[in-house]
PDB file of C-alpha atoms in Angstrom:
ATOM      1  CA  UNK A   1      22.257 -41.076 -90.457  1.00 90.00           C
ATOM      2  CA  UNK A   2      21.334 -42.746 -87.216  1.00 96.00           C
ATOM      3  CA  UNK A   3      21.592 -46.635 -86.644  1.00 97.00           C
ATOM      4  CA  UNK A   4      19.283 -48.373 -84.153  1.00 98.00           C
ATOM      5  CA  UNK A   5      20.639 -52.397 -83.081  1.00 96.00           C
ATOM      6  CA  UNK A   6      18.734 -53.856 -80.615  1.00 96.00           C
ATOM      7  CA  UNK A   7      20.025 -57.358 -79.153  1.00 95.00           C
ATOM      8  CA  UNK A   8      18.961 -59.791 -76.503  1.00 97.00           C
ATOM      9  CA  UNK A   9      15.318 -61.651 -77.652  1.00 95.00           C
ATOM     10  CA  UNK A  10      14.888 -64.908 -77.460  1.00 97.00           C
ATOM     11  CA  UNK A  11      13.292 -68.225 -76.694  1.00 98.00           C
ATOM     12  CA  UNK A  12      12.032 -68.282 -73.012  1.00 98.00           C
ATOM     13  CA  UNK A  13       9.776 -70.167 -70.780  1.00 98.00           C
ATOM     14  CA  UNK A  14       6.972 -68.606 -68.722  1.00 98.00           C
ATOM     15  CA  UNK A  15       8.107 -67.578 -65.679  1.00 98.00           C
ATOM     16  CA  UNK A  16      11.752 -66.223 -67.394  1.00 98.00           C
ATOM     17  CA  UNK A  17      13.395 -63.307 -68.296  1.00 98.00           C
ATOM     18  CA  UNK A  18      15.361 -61.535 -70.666  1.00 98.00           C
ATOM     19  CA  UNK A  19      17.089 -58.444 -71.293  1.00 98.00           C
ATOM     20  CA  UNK A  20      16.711 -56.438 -74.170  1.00 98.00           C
ATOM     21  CA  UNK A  21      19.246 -53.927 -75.379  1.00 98.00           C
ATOM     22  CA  UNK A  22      19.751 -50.824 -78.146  1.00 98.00           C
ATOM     23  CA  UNK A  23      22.473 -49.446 -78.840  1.00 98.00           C
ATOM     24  CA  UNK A  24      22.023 -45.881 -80.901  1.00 98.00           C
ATOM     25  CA  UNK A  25      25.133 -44.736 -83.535  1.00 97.00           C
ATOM     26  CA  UNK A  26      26.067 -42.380 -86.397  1.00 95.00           C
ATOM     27  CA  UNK A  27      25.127 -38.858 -86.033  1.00 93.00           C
ATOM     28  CA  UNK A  28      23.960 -37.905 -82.925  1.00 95.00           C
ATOM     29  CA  UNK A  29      24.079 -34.388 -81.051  1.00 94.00           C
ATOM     30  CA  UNK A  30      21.429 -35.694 -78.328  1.00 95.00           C
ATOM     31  CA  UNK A  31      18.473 -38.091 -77.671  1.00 97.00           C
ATOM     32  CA  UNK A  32      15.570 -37.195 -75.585  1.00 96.00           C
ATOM     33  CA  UNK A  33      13.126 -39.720 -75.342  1.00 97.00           C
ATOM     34  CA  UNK A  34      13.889 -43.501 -75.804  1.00 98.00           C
ATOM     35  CA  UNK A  35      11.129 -46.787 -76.322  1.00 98.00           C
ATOM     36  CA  UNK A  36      10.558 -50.119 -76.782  1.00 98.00           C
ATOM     37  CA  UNK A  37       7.461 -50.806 -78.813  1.00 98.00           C
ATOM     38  CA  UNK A  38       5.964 -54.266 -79.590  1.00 98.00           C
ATOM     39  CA  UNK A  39       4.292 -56.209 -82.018  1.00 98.00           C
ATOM     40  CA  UNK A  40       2.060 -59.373 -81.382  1.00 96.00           C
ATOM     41  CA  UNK A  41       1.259 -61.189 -84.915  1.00 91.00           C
ATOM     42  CA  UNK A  42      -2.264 -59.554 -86.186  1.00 94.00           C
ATOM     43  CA  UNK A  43      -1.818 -57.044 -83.662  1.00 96.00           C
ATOM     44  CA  UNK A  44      -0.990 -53.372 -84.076  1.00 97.00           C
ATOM     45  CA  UNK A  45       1.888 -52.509 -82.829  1.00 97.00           C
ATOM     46  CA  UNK A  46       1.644 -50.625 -79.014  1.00 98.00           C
ATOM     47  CA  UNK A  47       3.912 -49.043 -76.598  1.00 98.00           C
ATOM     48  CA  UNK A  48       5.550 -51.084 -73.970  1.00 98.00           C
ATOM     49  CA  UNK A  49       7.867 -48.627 -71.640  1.00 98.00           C
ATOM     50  CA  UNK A  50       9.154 -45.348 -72.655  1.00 98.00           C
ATOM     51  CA  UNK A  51      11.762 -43.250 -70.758  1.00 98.00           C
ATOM     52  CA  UNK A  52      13.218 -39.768 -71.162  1.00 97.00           C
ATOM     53  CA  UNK A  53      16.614 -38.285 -71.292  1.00 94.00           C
ATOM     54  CA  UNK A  54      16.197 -37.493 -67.317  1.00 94.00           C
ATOM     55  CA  UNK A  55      14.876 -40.704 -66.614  1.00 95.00           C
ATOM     56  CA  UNK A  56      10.933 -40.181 -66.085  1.00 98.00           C
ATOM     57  CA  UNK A  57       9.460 -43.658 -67.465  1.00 98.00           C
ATOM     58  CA  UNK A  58       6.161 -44.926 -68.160  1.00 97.00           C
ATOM     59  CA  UNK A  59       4.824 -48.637 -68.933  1.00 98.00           C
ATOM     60  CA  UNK A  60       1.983 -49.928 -70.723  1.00 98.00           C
ATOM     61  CA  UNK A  61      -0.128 -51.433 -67.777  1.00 98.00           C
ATOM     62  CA  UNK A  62       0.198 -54.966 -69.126  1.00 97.00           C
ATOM     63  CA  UNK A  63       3.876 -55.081 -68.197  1.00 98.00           C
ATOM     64  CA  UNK A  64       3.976 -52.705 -65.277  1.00 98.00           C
ATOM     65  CA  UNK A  65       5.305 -54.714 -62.289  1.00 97.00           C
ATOM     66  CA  UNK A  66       6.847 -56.941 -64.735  1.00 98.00           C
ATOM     67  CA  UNK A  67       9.549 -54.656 -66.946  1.00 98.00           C
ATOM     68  CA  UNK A  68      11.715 -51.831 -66.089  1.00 98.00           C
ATOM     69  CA  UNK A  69      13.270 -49.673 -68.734  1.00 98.00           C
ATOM     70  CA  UNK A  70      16.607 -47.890 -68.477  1.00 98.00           C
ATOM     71  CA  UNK A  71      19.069 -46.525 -70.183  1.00 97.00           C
ATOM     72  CA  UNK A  72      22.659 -44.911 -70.336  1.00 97.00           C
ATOM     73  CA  UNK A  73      23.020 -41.890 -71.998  1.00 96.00           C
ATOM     74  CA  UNK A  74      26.834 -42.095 -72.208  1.00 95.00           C
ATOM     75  CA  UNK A  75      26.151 -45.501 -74.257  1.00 97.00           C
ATOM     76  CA  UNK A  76      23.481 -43.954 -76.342  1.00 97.00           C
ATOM     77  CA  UNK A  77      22.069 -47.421 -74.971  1.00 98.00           C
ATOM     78  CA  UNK A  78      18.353 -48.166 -73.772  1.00 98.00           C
ATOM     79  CA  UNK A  79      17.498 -51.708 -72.408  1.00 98.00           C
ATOM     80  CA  UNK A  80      14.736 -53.122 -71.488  1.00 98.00           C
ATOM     81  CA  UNK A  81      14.353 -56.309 -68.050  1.00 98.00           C
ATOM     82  CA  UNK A  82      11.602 -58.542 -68.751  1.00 98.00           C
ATOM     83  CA  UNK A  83      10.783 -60.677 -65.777  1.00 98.00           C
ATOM     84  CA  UNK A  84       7.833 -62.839 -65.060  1.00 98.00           C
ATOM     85  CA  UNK A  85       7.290 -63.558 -68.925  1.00 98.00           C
ATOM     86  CA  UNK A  86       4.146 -64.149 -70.291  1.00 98.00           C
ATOM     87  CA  UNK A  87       3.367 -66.012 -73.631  1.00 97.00           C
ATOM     88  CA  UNK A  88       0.982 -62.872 -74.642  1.00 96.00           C
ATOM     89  CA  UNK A  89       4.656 -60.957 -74.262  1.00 98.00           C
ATOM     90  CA  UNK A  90       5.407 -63.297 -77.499  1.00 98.00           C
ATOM     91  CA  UNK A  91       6.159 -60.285 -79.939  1.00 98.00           C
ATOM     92  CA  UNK A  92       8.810 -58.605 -82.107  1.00 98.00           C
ATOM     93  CA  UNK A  93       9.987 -55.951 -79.764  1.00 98.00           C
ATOM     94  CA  UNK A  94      11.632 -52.410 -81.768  1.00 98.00           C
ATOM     95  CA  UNK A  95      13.420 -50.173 -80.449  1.00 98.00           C
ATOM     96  CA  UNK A  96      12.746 -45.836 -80.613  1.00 98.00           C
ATOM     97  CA  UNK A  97      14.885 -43.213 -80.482  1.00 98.00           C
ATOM     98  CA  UNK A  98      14.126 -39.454 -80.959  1.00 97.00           C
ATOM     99  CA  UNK A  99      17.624 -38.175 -81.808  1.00 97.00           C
ATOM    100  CA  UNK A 100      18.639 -34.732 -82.738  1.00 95.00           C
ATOM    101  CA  UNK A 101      22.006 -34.632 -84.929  1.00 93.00           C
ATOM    102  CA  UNK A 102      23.062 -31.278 -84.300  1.00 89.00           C
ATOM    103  CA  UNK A 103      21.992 -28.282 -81.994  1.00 87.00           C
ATOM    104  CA  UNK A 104      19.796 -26.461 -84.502  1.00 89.00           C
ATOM    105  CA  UNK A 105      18.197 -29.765 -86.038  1.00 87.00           C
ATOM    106  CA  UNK A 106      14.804 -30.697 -84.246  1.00 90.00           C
ATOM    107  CA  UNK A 107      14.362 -34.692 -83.117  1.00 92.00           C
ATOM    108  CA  UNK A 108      13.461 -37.167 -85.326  1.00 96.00           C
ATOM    109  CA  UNK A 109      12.229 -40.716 -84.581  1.00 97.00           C
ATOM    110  CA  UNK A 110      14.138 -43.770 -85.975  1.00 97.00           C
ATOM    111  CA  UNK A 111      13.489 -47.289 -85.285  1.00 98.00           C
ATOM    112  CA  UNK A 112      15.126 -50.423 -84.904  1.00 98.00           C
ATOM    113  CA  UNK A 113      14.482 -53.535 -86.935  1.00 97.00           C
ATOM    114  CA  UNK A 114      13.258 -55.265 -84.126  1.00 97.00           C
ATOM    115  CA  UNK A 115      14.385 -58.350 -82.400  1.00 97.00           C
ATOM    116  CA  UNK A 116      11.810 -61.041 -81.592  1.00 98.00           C
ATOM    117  CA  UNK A 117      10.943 -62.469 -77.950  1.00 98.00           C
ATOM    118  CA  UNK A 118       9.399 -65.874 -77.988  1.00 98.00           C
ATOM    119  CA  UNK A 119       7.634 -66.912 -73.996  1.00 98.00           C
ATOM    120  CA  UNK A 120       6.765 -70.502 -74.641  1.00 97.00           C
ATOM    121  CA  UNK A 121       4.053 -71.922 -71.802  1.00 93.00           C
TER     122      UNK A 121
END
C-alpha cells in the first residue's frame, strides 16, 4: 500500500505564500507523474500543476506565473510554491501520485487527503 501526506496549508493573506509538500511511502518501485489538484467549495475539483518523473511540468493557467511545482525523486517528495496568493486560490489542495510497486505492476493513482489553503483579502 502507498501513503500520500501532504503538509504546509494554511491561513495567508493576499499577497503571501506558502509551500506545500507530499511526501509518498510504503511500497514503491517508481513514480512517474506527480500533482497537486484543488478543490474550491461547490467547485469540481481541477488540476493545478503537474510534473513528471524527468521534470516536464505544466500549470493550470490561473496559477501560471504564480506557482512552481517540483519535486525530489530521492524523497519520493513533490511540493508545490505558491506566491502572489489569491483568495480564489482558497481551496483544499490533494496531492497525486502515479506509483508503480514493482517492475511488472503498471501505475496506479493514489491521492492524498488533502490539506486546506485559506488566502484571506
Amino acid at each position: 500500500q502507498v501513503q500520500l501526506v501532504e503538509s504546509g496549508g494554511g491561513l495567508v493573506q493576499a499577497g503571501g505564500s506558502l509551500r506545500l509538500a507530499c511526501a509518498a511511502s510504503g511500497s514503491i518501485f517508481s513514480i512517474g507523474a506527480m500533482g497537486w489538484y484543488r478543490q474550491a467549495p461547490g467547485k469540481q475539483r481541477e488540476l493545478v500543476a503537474a510534473i513528471t518523473s524527468r521534470g516536464s511540468t505544466n500549470y493550470a493557467d490561473s496559477v501560471k506565473g504564480r506557482f512552481t511545482i517540483s519535486r525530489d525523486n530521492a524523497k519520493n517528495t513533490v511540493y508545490l510554491l505558491m506566491n502572489s496568493l489569491k483568495p480564489e486560490d482558497t481551496a483544499v489542495y490533494y496531492c497525486n501520485a502515479e506509483v508503480m510497486s514493482s517492475w511488472k505492476t503498471p501505475g496506479v493513482d493514489y491521492w492524498g487527503k488533502g490539506t486546506l489553503v485559506t488566502v484571506s483579502s
